mmCIF file of N, CA and C and ligand atoms in Angstrom:
data_model
loop_
_atom_site.group_PDB
_atom_site.id
_atom_site.type_symbol
_atom_site.label_atom_id
_atom_site.label_comp_id
_atom_site.label_asym_id
_atom_site.label_seq_id
_atom_site.Cartn_x
_atom_site.Cartn_y
_atom_site.Cartn_z
ATOM 1 N N UNK Q 194 10.401 -63.677 -76.106
ATOM 2 C CA UNK Q 194 11.532 -63.129 -75.982
ATOM 3 C C UNK Q 194 11.559 -62.819 -74.322
ATOM 4 N N UNK Q 195 12.892 -63.168 -73.800
ATOM 5 C CA UNK Q 195 13.200 -63.084 -72.495
ATOM 6 C C UNK Q 195 13.084 -61.478 -72.075
ATOM 7 N N UNK Q 196 12.400 -61.305 -70.840
ATOM 8 C CA UNK Q 196 12.271 -59.955 -70.280
ATOM 9 C C UNK Q 196 13.631 -59.538 -69.700
ATOM 10 N N UNK Q 197 13.880 -58.153 -69.715
ATOM 11 C CA UNK Q 197 14.942 -57.466 -68.965
ATOM 12 C C UNK Q 197 14.509 -57.466 -67.488
ATOM 13 N N UNK Q 198 15.297 -58.118 -66.614
ATOM 14 C CA UNK Q 198 14.991 -58.234 -65.128
ATOM 15 C C UNK Q 198 14.722 -56.899 -64.361
ATOM 16 N N UNK Q 199 13.950 -56.696 -63.432
ATOM 17 C CA UNK Q 199 13.835 -55.795 -62.642
ATOM 18 C C UNK Q 199 14.238 -56.220 -61.366
ATOM 19 N N UNK Q 200 13.857 -55.294 -60.070
ATOM 20 C CA UNK Q 200 14.339 -55.677 -58.807
ATOM 21 C C UNK Q 200 13.229 -56.690 -58.189
ATOM 22 N N UNK Q 201 13.464 -57.431 -57.031
ATOM 23 C CA UNK Q 201 12.705 -58.228 -56.609
ATOM 24 C C UNK Q 201 11.789 -57.243 -55.845
ATOM 25 N N UNK Q 202 10.504 -57.740 -55.759
ATOM 26 C CA UNK Q 202 9.598 -56.774 -55.067
ATOM 27 C C UNK Q 202 9.144 -57.499 -53.574
ATOM 28 N N UNK Q 203 9.121 -56.354 -52.690
ATOM 29 C CA UNK Q 203 8.687 -56.626 -51.312
ATOM 30 C C UNK Q 203 9.700 -57.268 -50.401
ATOM 31 N N UNK Q 204 10.705 -57.824 -50.497
ATOM 32 C CA UNK Q 204 11.724 -58.263 -49.778
ATOM 33 C C UNK Q 204 13.145 -57.673 -49.895
ATOM 34 N N UNK Q 205 13.339 -56.802 -48.920
ATOM 35 C CA UNK Q 205 14.732 -55.987 -49.017
ATOM 36 C C UNK Q 205 15.785 -57.127 -48.850
ATOM 37 N N UNK Q 206 16.606 -57.192 -49.638
ATOM 38 C CA UNK Q 206 17.968 -58.165 -49.513
ATOM 39 C C UNK Q 206 19.085 -57.621 -48.937
ATOM 40 N N UNK Q 207 19.136 -56.468 -48.450
ATOM 41 C CA UNK Q 207 20.324 -55.726 -47.972
ATOM 42 C C UNK Q 207 20.005 -54.929 -46.840
ATOM 43 N N UNK Q 208 20.653 -54.954 -45.800
ATOM 44 C CA UNK Q 208 20.229 -53.907 -44.585
ATOM 45 C C UNK Q 208 20.246 -52.555 -45.141
ATOM 46 N N UNK Q 209 19.163 -51.838 -44.606
ATOM 47 C CA UNK Q 209 19.058 -50.503 -45.243
ATOM 48 C C UNK Q 209 20.057 -49.564 -44.539
ATOM 49 N N UNK Q 210 20.628 -50.097 -43.378
ATOM 50 C CA UNK Q 210 21.882 -49.189 -42.960
ATOM 51 C C UNK Q 210 22.975 -49.020 -43.736
ATOM 52 N N UNK Q 211 23.029 -49.793 -44.898
ATOM 53 C CA UNK Q 211 24.296 -49.701 -45.869
ATOM 54 C C UNK Q 211 24.210 -48.655 -46.721
ATOM 55 N N UNK Q 212 23.136 -47.880 -46.736
ATOM 56 C CA UNK Q 212 22.910 -46.712 -47.610
ATOM 57 C C UNK Q 212 22.354 -45.581 -47.209
ATOM 58 N N UNK Q 213 22.667 -44.468 -47.516
ATOM 59 C CA UNK Q 213 21.988 -43.127 -47.002
ATOM 60 C C UNK Q 213 20.612 -43.154 -47.457
ATOM 61 N N UNK Q 214 19.731 -42.527 -46.815
ATOM 62 C CA UNK Q 214 18.499 -42.187 -47.291
ATOM 63 C C UNK Q 214 18.106 -40.792 -47.483
ATOM 64 N N UNK Q 215 17.223 -40.556 -48.172
ATOM 65 C CA UNK Q 215 16.819 -38.950 -48.691
ATOM 66 C C UNK Q 215 16.789 -38.281 -47.399
ATOM 67 N N UNK Q 216 16.950 -37.130 -47.379
ATOM 68 C CA UNK Q 216 17.126 -36.239 -48.485
ATOM 69 C C UNK Q 216 18.856 -36.197 -48.783
ATOM 70 N N UNK Q 217 19.592 -36.972 -48.228
ATOM 71 C CA UNK Q 217 21.105 -36.880 -48.589
ATOM 72 C C UNK Q 217 21.244 -37.899 -49.805
ATOM 73 N N UNK Q 218 22.155 -37.309 -50.538
ATOM 74 C CA UNK Q 218 22.254 -38.008 -51.977
ATOM 75 C C UNK Q 218 22.580 -39.741 -51.643
ATOM 76 N N UNK Q 219 21.968 -40.598 -52.510
ATOM 77 C CA UNK Q 219 22.346 -41.989 -52.208
ATOM 78 C C UNK Q 219 23.747 -42.332 -52.553
ATOM 79 N N UNK Q 220 24.160 -43.143 -51.735
ATOM 80 C CA UNK Q 220 25.547 -43.736 -51.797
ATOM 81 C C UNK Q 220 25.520 -44.897 -51.125
ATOM 82 N N UNK Q 221 26.448 -45.810 -51.596
ATOM 83 C CA UNK Q 221 26.540 -47.073 -51.122
ATOM 84 C C UNK Q 221 27.789 -47.030 -50.053
ATOM 85 N N UNK Q 222 27.627 -47.514 -48.721
ATOM 86 C CA UNK Q 222 28.645 -47.219 -47.942
ATOM 87 C C UNK Q 222 28.770 -48.736 -47.268
ATOM 88 N N UNK Q 223 30.015 -48.885 -46.620
ATOM 89 C CA UNK Q 223 30.477 -50.203 -46.017
ATOM 90 C C UNK Q 223 31.247 -49.808 -44.929
ATOM 91 N N UNK Q 224 31.741 -50.803 -44.037
ATOM 92 C CA UNK Q 224 32.774 -50.421 -42.871
ATOM 93 C C UNK Q 224 33.920 -50.810 -43.095
ATOM 94 N N UNK Q 225 35.045 -49.826 -42.853
ATOM 95 C CA UNK Q 225 36.367 -50.557 -42.976
ATOM 96 C C UNK Q 225 36.999 -50.251 -41.678
ATOM 97 N N UNK Q 226 37.717 -51.487 -41.292
ATOM 98 C CA UNK Q 226 38.296 -51.462 -39.769
ATOM 99 C C UNK Q 226 39.524 -50.554 -39.707
ATOM 100 N N UNK Q 227 39.621 -49.649 -38.963
ATOM 101 C CA UNK Q 227 40.688 -48.769 -38.544
ATOM 102 C C UNK Q 227 41.866 -49.585 -37.967
ATOM 103 N N UNK Q 228 41.849 -50.602 -37.650
ATOM 104 C CA UNK Q 228 43.063 -51.519 -36.891
ATOM 105 C C UNK Q 228 43.577 -52.326 -38.007
ATOM 106 N N UNK Q 229 42.731 -53.173 -38.797
ATOM 107 C CA UNK Q 229 43.481 -54.163 -39.627
ATOM 108 C C UNK Q 229 43.039 -53.902 -41.122
ATOM 109 N N UNK Q 230 42.121 -52.746 -41.467
ATOM 110 C CA UNK Q 230 41.572 -52.507 -42.605
ATOM 111 C C UNK Q 230 40.796 -53.364 -43.546
ATOM 112 N N UNK Q 231 40.250 -54.542 -42.752
ATOM 113 C CA UNK Q 231 39.187 -55.458 -43.328
ATOM 114 C C UNK Q 231 37.952 -54.514 -43.646
ATOM 115 N N UNK Q 232 37.374 -55.019 -44.942
ATOM 116 C CA UNK Q 232 36.390 -54.388 -45.286
ATOM 117 C C UNK Q 232 35.150 -55.201 -44.693
ATOM 118 N N UNK Q 233 34.233 -54.559 -44.020
ATOM 119 C CA UNK Q 233 33.255 -55.226 -43.315
ATOM 120 C C UNK Q 233 31.809 -54.910 -44.020
ATOM 121 N N UNK Q 234 31.019 -55.937 -44.364
ATOM 122 C CA UNK Q 234 29.740 -55.771 -44.818
ATOM 123 C C UNK Q 234 29.015 -57.157 -44.712
ATOM 124 N N UNK Q 235 27.802 -57.522 -43.898
ATOM 125 C CA UNK Q 235 26.904 -56.468 -43.696
ATOM 126 C C UNK Q 235 27.517 -55.516 -42.369
ATOM 127 N N UNK Q 236 26.795 -54.444 -42.159
ATOM 128 C CA UNK Q 236 27.254 -53.507 -41.099
ATOM 129 C C UNK Q 236 27.370 -54.487 -39.859
ATOM 130 N N UNK Q 237 28.319 -54.193 -38.864
ATOM 131 C CA UNK Q 237 28.624 -55.188 -37.593
ATOM 132 C C UNK Q 237 29.339 -54.150 -36.692
ATOM 133 N N UNK Q 238 29.114 -54.500 -35.406
ATOM 134 C CA UNK Q 238 29.770 -53.774 -34.405
ATOM 135 C C UNK Q 238 31.131 -53.964 -34.076
ATOM 136 N N UNK Q 239 31.598 -55.337 -34.627
ATOM 137 C CA UNK Q 239 33.068 -55.726 -34.257
ATOM 138 C C UNK Q 239 33.533 -56.208 -35.610
ATOM 139 N N UNK Q 240 34.805 -55.682 -35.817
ATOM 140 C CA UNK Q 240 35.535 -56.134 -37.127
ATOM 141 C C UNK Q 240 35.469 -57.848 -37.358
ATOM 142 N N UNK Q 241 34.985 -58.394 -38.460
ATOM 143 C CA UNK Q 241 35.200 -59.621 -38.747
ATOM 144 C C UNK Q 241 36.656 -60.274 -38.923
ATOM 145 N N UNK Q 242 37.541 -59.308 -38.968
ATOM 146 C CA UNK Q 242 38.924 -59.863 -39.121
ATOM 147 C C UNK Q 242 39.690 -59.691 -37.959
ATOM 148 N N UNK Q 243 39.354 -58.909 -36.909
ATOM 149 C CA UNK Q 243 40.261 -58.771 -35.803
ATOM 150 C C UNK Q 243 39.431 -58.567 -34.457
ATOM 151 N N UNK Q 244 38.096 -58.313 -34.640
ATOM 152 C CA UNK Q 244 37.410 -58.077 -33.529
ATOM 153 C C UNK Q 244 37.423 -56.582 -32.989
ATOM 154 N N UNK Q 245 38.140 -55.715 -33.627
ATOM 155 C CA UNK Q 245 38.284 -54.469 -33.081
ATOM 156 C C UNK Q 245 36.752 -53.694 -33.323
ATOM 157 N N UNK Q 246 36.682 -52.809 -32.628
ATOM 158 C CA UNK Q 246 35.487 -51.943 -32.855
ATOM 159 C C UNK Q 246 35.794 -50.397 -33.362
ATOM 160 N N UNK Q 247 36.808 -50.324 -33.872
ATOM 161 C CA UNK Q 247 37.332 -49.270 -34.515
ATOM 162 C C UNK Q 247 36.777 -49.189 -36.190
ATOM 163 N N UNK Q 248 35.571 -49.196 -36.272
ATOM 164 C CA UNK Q 248 35.023 -49.318 -37.513
ATOM 165 C C UNK Q 248 34.813 -48.037 -38.163
ATOM 166 N N UNK Q 249 34.892 -47.718 -39.384
ATOM 167 C CA UNK Q 249 34.618 -46.431 -40.051
ATOM 168 C C UNK Q 249 33.808 -46.792 -41.068
ATOM 169 N N UNK Q 250 32.670 -45.635 -41.192
ATOM 170 C CA UNK Q 250 31.859 -45.932 -42.823
ATOM 171 C C UNK Q 250 32.679 -45.231 -43.777
ATOM 172 N N UNK Q 251 32.737 -45.992 -44.913
ATOM 173 C CA UNK Q 251 33.337 -45.343 -46.072
ATOM 174 C C UNK Q 251 32.477 -45.511 -47.307
ATOM 175 N N UNK Q 252 32.710 -44.545 -48.239
ATOM 176 C CA UNK Q 252 31.902 -44.545 -49.319
ATOM 177 C C UNK Q 252 32.503 -45.660 -50.327
ATOM 178 N N UNK Q 253 31.547 -46.423 -50.899
ATOM 179 C CA UNK Q 253 32.007 -47.360 -52.011
ATOM 180 C C UNK Q 253 31.827 -46.834 -53.462
ATOM 181 N N UNK Q 254 32.821 -47.166 -54.199
ATOM 182 C CA UNK Q 254 32.630 -46.863 -55.619
ATOM 183 C C UNK Q 254 31.491 -47.600 -56.344
ATOM 184 N N UNK Q 255 31.138 -48.781 -55.718
ATOM 185 C CA UNK Q 255 29.884 -49.415 -55.987
ATOM 186 C C UNK Q 255 30.442 -50.170 -57.405
ATOM 187 N N UNK Q 256 31.429 -50.712 -57.702
ATOM 188 C CA UNK Q 256 31.595 -51.473 -58.557
ATOM 189 C C UNK Q 256 32.391 -52.855 -58.307
ATOM 190 N N UNK Q 257 31.788 -53.828 -58.977
ATOM 191 C CA UNK Q 257 32.504 -55.114 -58.628
ATOM 192 C C UNK Q 257 32.348 -56.125 -59.772
ATOM 193 N N UNK Q 258 32.024 -57.375 -59.353
ATOM 194 C CA UNK Q 258 31.955 -58.578 -60.320
ATOM 195 C C UNK Q 258 30.953 -59.615 -59.701
ATOM 196 N N UNK Q 259 30.069 -60.210 -60.504
ATOM 197 C CA UNK Q 259 29.191 -61.246 -60.145
ATOM 198 C C UNK Q 259 29.970 -62.430 -59.713
ATOM 199 N N UNK Q 260 29.695 -62.965 -58.289
ATOM 200 C CA UNK Q 260 30.486 -64.075 -57.902
ATOM 201 C C UNK Q 260 29.522 -65.383 -58.458
ATOM 202 N N UNK Q 261 28.298 -64.958 -57.974
ATOM 203 C CA UNK Q 261 27.005 -66.192 -58.203
ATOM 204 C C UNK Q 261 25.882 -65.760 -58.364
ATOM 205 N N UNK Q 262 24.901 -66.203 -58.934
ATOM 206 C CA UNK Q 262 23.384 -65.685 -59.239
ATOM 207 C C UNK Q 262 22.533 -66.689 -59.346
ATOM 208 N N UNK Q 263 21.195 -66.541 -59.237
ATOM 209 C CA UNK Q 263 20.242 -67.536 -59.743
ATOM 210 C C UNK Q 263 19.074 -66.446 -60.262
ATOM 211 N N UNK Q 264 18.377 -67.049 -61.277
ATOM 212 C CA UNK Q 264 17.306 -66.309 -61.652
ATOM 213 C C UNK Q 264 15.885 -66.852 -61.231
ATOM 214 N N UNK Q 265 15.289 -66.304 -60.541
ATOM 215 C CA UNK Q 265 13.920 -66.738 -59.796
ATOM 216 C C UNK Q 265 12.711 -66.555 -60.966
ATOM 217 N N UNK Q 266 12.259 -67.553 -61.624
ATOM 218 C CA UNK Q 266 11.306 -67.355 -62.686
ATOM 219 C C UNK Q 266 9.988 -67.736 -62.213
ATOM 220 N N UNK Q 267 9.949 -68.282 -61.044
ATOM 221 C CA UNK Q 267 8.502 -68.585 -60.471
ATOM 222 C C UNK Q 267 8.540 -68.182 -58.987
ATOM 223 N N UNK Q 268 8.288 -66.623 -58.652
ATOM 224 C CA UNK Q 268 8.457 -66.336 -57.208
ATOM 225 C C UNK Q 268 7.442 -67.250 -56.474
ATOM 226 N N UNK Q 269 7.762 -67.145 -54.894
ATOM 227 C CA UNK Q 269 6.847 -67.811 -54.042
ATOM 228 C C UNK Q 269 5.549 -67.424 -54.009
ATOM 229 N N UNK Q 270 5.271 -66.118 -54.061
ATOM 230 C CA UNK Q 270 4.043 -65.723 -54.338
ATOM 231 C C UNK Q 270 3.599 -64.751 -55.455
ATOM 232 N N UNK Q 271 2.754 -64.754 -56.063
ATOM 233 C CA UNK Q 271 2.281 -63.958 -57.289
ATOM 234 C C UNK Q 271 2.586 -62.479 -57.146
ATOM 235 N N UNK Q 272 2.355 -62.073 -55.775
ATOM 236 C CA UNK Q 272 2.644 -60.655 -55.742
ATOM 237 C C UNK Q 272 4.009 -60.304 -55.804
ATOM 238 N N UNK Q 273 4.882 -61.103 -55.889
ATOM 239 C CA UNK Q 273 6.445 -60.831 -55.698
ATOM 240 C C UNK Q 273 6.837 -60.458 -57.138
ATOM 241 N N UNK Q 274 6.001 -60.673 -58.282
ATOM 242 C CA UNK Q 274 6.210 -60.179 -59.481
ATOM 243 C C UNK Q 274 6.899 -61.028 -60.477
ATOM 244 N N UNK Q 275 7.502 -60.347 -61.392
ATOM 245 C CA UNK Q 275 8.174 -60.901 -62.512
ATOM 246 C C UNK Q 275 9.486 -61.623 -62.366
ATOM 247 N N UNK Q 276 9.987 -62.391 -62.960
ATOM 248 C CA UNK Q 276 11.394 -62.934 -62.716
ATOM 249 C C UNK Q 276 12.336 -61.802 -62.292
ATOM 250 N N UNK Q 277 13.268 -62.334 -61.325
ATOM 251 C CA UNK Q 277 14.276 -61.460 -60.996
ATOM 252 C C UNK Q 277 15.682 -62.316 -60.707
ATOM 253 N N UNK Q 278 16.764 -61.755 -60.600
ATOM 254 C CA UNK Q 278 17.921 -62.413 -60.390
ATOM 255 C C UNK Q 278 18.501 -61.918 -59.133
ATOM 256 N N UNK Q 279 18.746 -62.916 -58.125
ATOM 257 C CA UNK Q 279 19.279 -62.861 -56.887
ATOM 258 C C UNK Q 279 20.768 -62.985 -57.100
ATOM 259 N N UNK Q 280 21.762 -62.263 -56.557
ATOM 260 C CA UNK Q 280 23.246 -62.366 -56.972
ATOM 261 C C UNK Q 280 23.962 -62.133 -55.890
ATOM 262 N N UNK Q 281 25.238 -62.695 -55.845
ATOM 263 C CA UNK Q 281 26.125 -62.518 -54.766
ATOM 264 C C UNK Q 281 27.308 -61.466 -55.676
ATOM 265 N N UNK Q 282 27.655 -60.260 -55.156
ATOM 266 C CA UNK Q 282 28.552 -59.505 -55.756
ATOM 267 C C UNK Q 282 29.769 -59.264 -55.166
ATOM 268 N N UNK Q 283 30.940 -59.384 -55.556
ATOM 269 C CA UNK Q 283 32.264 -59.003 -55.025
ATOM 270 C C UNK Q 283 32.430 -57.602 -55.410
ATOM 271 N N UNK Q 284 32.493 -56.667 -54.375
ATOM 272 C CA UNK Q 284 32.854 -55.317 -54.492
ATOM 273 C C UNK Q 284 34.362 -55.095 -54.615
ATOM 274 N N UNK Q 285 34.601 -54.316 -55.309
ATOM 275 C CA UNK Q 285 36.256 -54.154 -55.739
ATOM 276 C C UNK Q 285 37.002 -53.697 -54.445
ATOM 277 N N UNK Q 286 36.270 -53.050 -53.363
ATOM 278 C CA UNK Q 286 36.813 -52.727 -52.049
ATOM 279 C C UNK Q 286 37.048 -53.923 -51.124
ATOM 280 N N UNK Q 287 36.710 -55.390 -51.527
ATOM 281 C CA UNK Q 287 36.779 -56.228 -50.807
ATOM 282 C C UNK Q 287 35.789 -56.882 -49.958
ATOM 283 N N UNK Q 288 34.602 -56.641 -50.059
ATOM 284 C CA UNK Q 288 33.491 -57.089 -49.604
ATOM 285 C C UNK Q 288 32.501 -57.738 -50.466
ATOM 286 N N UNK Q 289 31.457 -58.429 -49.950
ATOM 287 C CA UNK Q 289 30.481 -59.147 -50.622
ATOM 288 C C UNK Q 289 29.044 -58.908 -50.344
ATOM 289 N N UNK Q 290 28.169 -58.786 -51.286
ATOM 290 C CA UNK Q 290 26.830 -58.357 -50.983
ATOM 291 C C UNK Q 290 25.813 -59.324 -51.652
ATOM 292 N N UNK Q 291 24.742 -59.676 -50.973
ATOM 293 C CA UNK Q 291 23.735 -60.296 -51.588
ATOM 294 C C UNK Q 291 22.828 -59.228 -52.053
ATOM 295 N N UNK Q 292 22.270 -59.189 -53.443
ATOM 296 C CA UNK Q 292 21.501 -58.149 -54.101
ATOM 297 C C UNK Q 292 20.667 -58.804 -55.108
ATOM 298 N N UNK Q 293 20.005 -57.752 -55.971
ATOM 299 C CA UNK Q 293 19.552 -58.195 -57.165
ATOM 300 C C UNK Q 293 20.122 -57.734 -58.286
ATOM 301 N N UNK Q 294 20.274 -58.209 -59.434
ATOM 302 C CA UNK Q 294 20.877 -57.775 -60.620
ATOM 303 C C UNK Q 294 19.566 -57.295 -61.513
ATOM 304 N N UNK Q 295 19.629 -55.984 -61.912
ATOM 305 C CA UNK Q 295 18.587 -55.322 -62.806
ATOM 306 C C UNK Q 295 18.984 -54.911 -64.108
ATOM 307 N N UNK Q 296 18.142 -54.592 -65.043
ATOM 308 C CA UNK Q 296 18.310 -53.959 -66.452
ATOM 309 C C UNK Q 296 19.261 -54.970 -67.085
ATOM 310 N N UNK Q 297 19.084 -56.216 -66.993
ATOM 311 C CA UNK Q 297 19.747 -57.293 -67.813
ATOM 312 C C UNK Q 297 19.284 -58.276 -68.267
ATOM 313 N N UNK Q 298 19.346 -58.851 -69.317
ATOM 314 C CA UNK Q 298 18.786 -60.060 -69.769
ATOM 315 C C UNK Q 298 19.470 -61.445 -69.048
ATOM 316 N N UNK Q 299 18.567 -62.244 -68.635
ATOM 317 C CA UNK Q 299 18.939 -63.499 -67.844
ATOM 318 C C UNK Q 299 20.235 -64.285 -68.628
ATOM 319 N N UNK Q 300 20.121 -64.179 -69.683
ATOM 320 C CA UNK Q 300 21.181 -64.987 -70.732
ATOM 321 C C UNK Q 300 22.571 -64.238 -70.548
ATOM 322 N N UNK Q 301 22.627 -63.050 -70.231
ATOM 323 C CA UNK Q 301 23.655 -62.176 -70.199
ATOM 324 C C UNK Q 301 24.381 -62.351 -69.090
ATOM 325 N N UNK Q 302 23.880 -62.794 -67.922
ATOM 326 C CA UNK Q 302 24.690 -62.868 -66.783
ATOM 327 C C UNK Q 302 25.468 -63.942 -66.761
ATOM 328 N N UNK Q 303 26.921 -63.662 -66.228
ATOM 329 C CA UNK Q 303 27.672 -64.782 -65.960
ATOM 330 C C UNK Q 303 28.636 -64.487 -64.767
ATOM 331 N N UNK Q 304 29.231 -65.432 -64.452
ATOM 332 C CA UNK Q 304 30.253 -65.241 -63.381
ATOM 333 C C UNK Q 304 31.401 -64.398 -63.704
ATOM 334 N N UNK Q 305 31.774 -63.443 -63.073
ATOM 335 C CA UNK Q 305 32.954 -62.373 -63.277
ATOM 336 C C UNK Q 305 32.377 -61.111 -64.091
ATOM 337 N N UNK Q 306 31.152 -61.139 -64.448
ATOM 338 C CA UNK Q 306 30.514 -60.077 -65.171
ATOM 339 C C UNK Q 306 30.730 -58.883 -64.233
ATOM 340 N N UNK Q 307 31.236 -57.696 -64.748
ATOM 341 C CA UNK Q 307 31.281 -56.530 -64.153
ATOM 342 C C UNK Q 307 30.059 -55.945 -64.033
ATOM 343 N N UNK Q 308 29.690 -55.251 -62.824
ATOM 344 C CA UNK Q 308 28.573 -54.572 -62.500
ATOM 345 C C UNK Q 308 28.821 -53.418 -61.470
ATOM 346 N N UNK Q 309 27.851 -52.340 -61.626
ATOM 347 C CA UNK Q 309 27.971 -51.376 -60.966
ATOM 348 C C UNK Q 309 26.718 -51.034 -60.115
ATOM 349 N N UNK Q 310 26.709 -50.358 -58.972
ATOM 350 C CA UNK Q 310 25.695 -50.363 -58.200
ATOM 351 C C UNK Q 310 24.346 -49.292 -58.907
ATOM 352 N N UNK Q 311 23.189 -49.608 -58.714
ATOM 353 C CA UNK Q 311 22.039 -48.950 -59.220
ATOM 354 C C UNK Q 311 21.194 -48.629 -57.927
ATOM 355 N N UNK Q 312 21.203 -47.581 -57.358
ATOM 356 C CA UNK Q 312 20.732 -47.167 -55.950
ATOM 357 C C UNK Q 312 19.186 -46.727 -56.348
ATOM 358 N N UNK Q 313 18.213 -47.367 -55.959
ATOM 359 C CA UNK Q 313 16.850 -47.167 -56.278
ATOM 360 C C UNK Q 313 15.833 -46.876 -54.880
ATOM 361 N N UNK Q 314 15.082 -45.698 -54.771
ATOM 362 C CA UNK Q 314 14.417 -45.546 -53.657
ATOM 363 C C UNK Q 314 13.296 -46.639 -53.814
ATOM 364 N N UNK Q 315 12.995 -47.080 -52.630
ATOM 365 C CA UNK Q 315 11.980 -48.204 -52.313
ATOM 366 C C UNK Q 315 11.121 -47.706 -51.127
ATOM 367 N N UNK Q 316 10.115 -46.948 -51.645
ATOM 368 C CA UNK Q 316 9.222 -46.289 -50.606
ATOM 369 C C UNK Q 316 9.920 -44.827 -50.255
ATOM 370 N N UNK Q 317 9.461 -44.427 -49.249
ATOM 371 C CA UNK Q 317 9.793 -42.957 -48.961
ATOM 372 C C UNK Q 317 10.950 -42.823 -48.020
ATOM 373 N N UNK Q 318 11.555 -44.075 -47.273
ATOM 374 C CA UNK Q 318 12.562 -44.004 -46.438
ATOM 375 C C UNK Q 318 13.561 -44.960 -46.599
ATOM 376 N N UNK Q 319 13.795 -45.569 -47.614
ATOM 377 C CA UNK Q 319 14.752 -46.592 -48.010
ATOM 378 C C UNK Q 319 15.207 -46.393 -49.348
ATOM 379 N N UNK Q 320 16.503 -46.580 -49.525
ATOM 380 C CA UNK Q 320 17.142 -46.601 -50.848
ATOM 381 C C UNK Q 320 17.779 -48.024 -50.908
ATOM 382 N N UNK Q 321 17.578 -48.878 -51.672
ATOM 383 C CA UNK Q 321 18.361 -50.079 -51.824
ATOM 384 C C UNK Q 321 19.431 -50.144 -52.870
ATOM 385 N N UNK Q 322 20.495 -50.930 -52.596
ATOM 386 C CA UNK Q 322 21.487 -51.061 -53.729
ATOM 387 C C UNK Q 322 21.233 -52.287 -54.615
ATOM 388 N N UNK Q 323 20.812 -52.023 -55.758
ATOM 389 C CA UNK Q 323 20.728 -53.113 -56.794
ATOM 390 C C UNK Q 323 22.089 -52.792 -57.760
ATOM 391 N N UNK Q 324 22.327 -53.927 -58.592
ATOM 392 C CA UNK Q 324 23.399 -53.886 -59.328
ATOM 393 C C UNK Q 324 23.071 -54.033 -60.969
ATOM 394 N N UNK Q 325 23.631 -53.406 -61.721
ATOM 395 C CA UNK Q 325 23.522 -53.505 -63.043
ATOM 396 C C UNK Q 325 24.799 -53.604 -63.989
ATOM 397 N N UNK Q 326 24.842 -54.221 -65.375
ATOM 398 C CA UNK Q 326 26.051 -54.198 -65.965
ATOM 399 C C UNK Q 326 26.760 -53.066 -66.149
ATOM 400 N N UNK Q 327 27.983 -53.188 -65.871
ATOM 401 C CA UNK Q 327 28.840 -51.925 -65.915
ATOM 402 C C UNK Q 327 29.473 -52.118 -67.406
ATOM 403 N N UNK Q 328 28.679 -51.186 -68.292
ATOM 404 C CA UNK Q 328 29.031 -51.172 -69.699
ATOM 405 C C UNK Q 328 29.918 -50.029 -70.075
ATOM 406 N N UNK Q 329 30.499 -49.233 -69.064
ATOM 407 C CA UNK Q 329 31.316 -48.292 -69.380
ATOM 408 C C UNK Q 329 32.812 -48.705 -69.667
HETATM 409 ZN ZN1 ZN O 248 39.825 -55.536 -37.987
#
């Protein structure tokens, strides 16, 4: 039987600045340019669309679709744990993230699969955004 995938252990795949950390409620955030409205992610000091510094943090709905993925069945080190899926997700707001897919069977994953964010505490100071199938 194929295992349901969990998060990759030990290697954060997304800058922690993208999410609020406890005690604030977790939410996925990205930067929107006040000049040209380009969505910017990963966090930056200058807009990738127009070089403006008028960037504003906004809350993402955390929904999108899988652009591409790979299932790592043999991690580089044994302590990295069970198989996991590394994926590129296109968020509906117009930005793209490198992340892990969780709570999904490897055979279920496909390009265009709808996903939603699954914020998980990793230690006491970080919350990382993983993605799970959007079955709603
Ligand atoms: Zn801009």
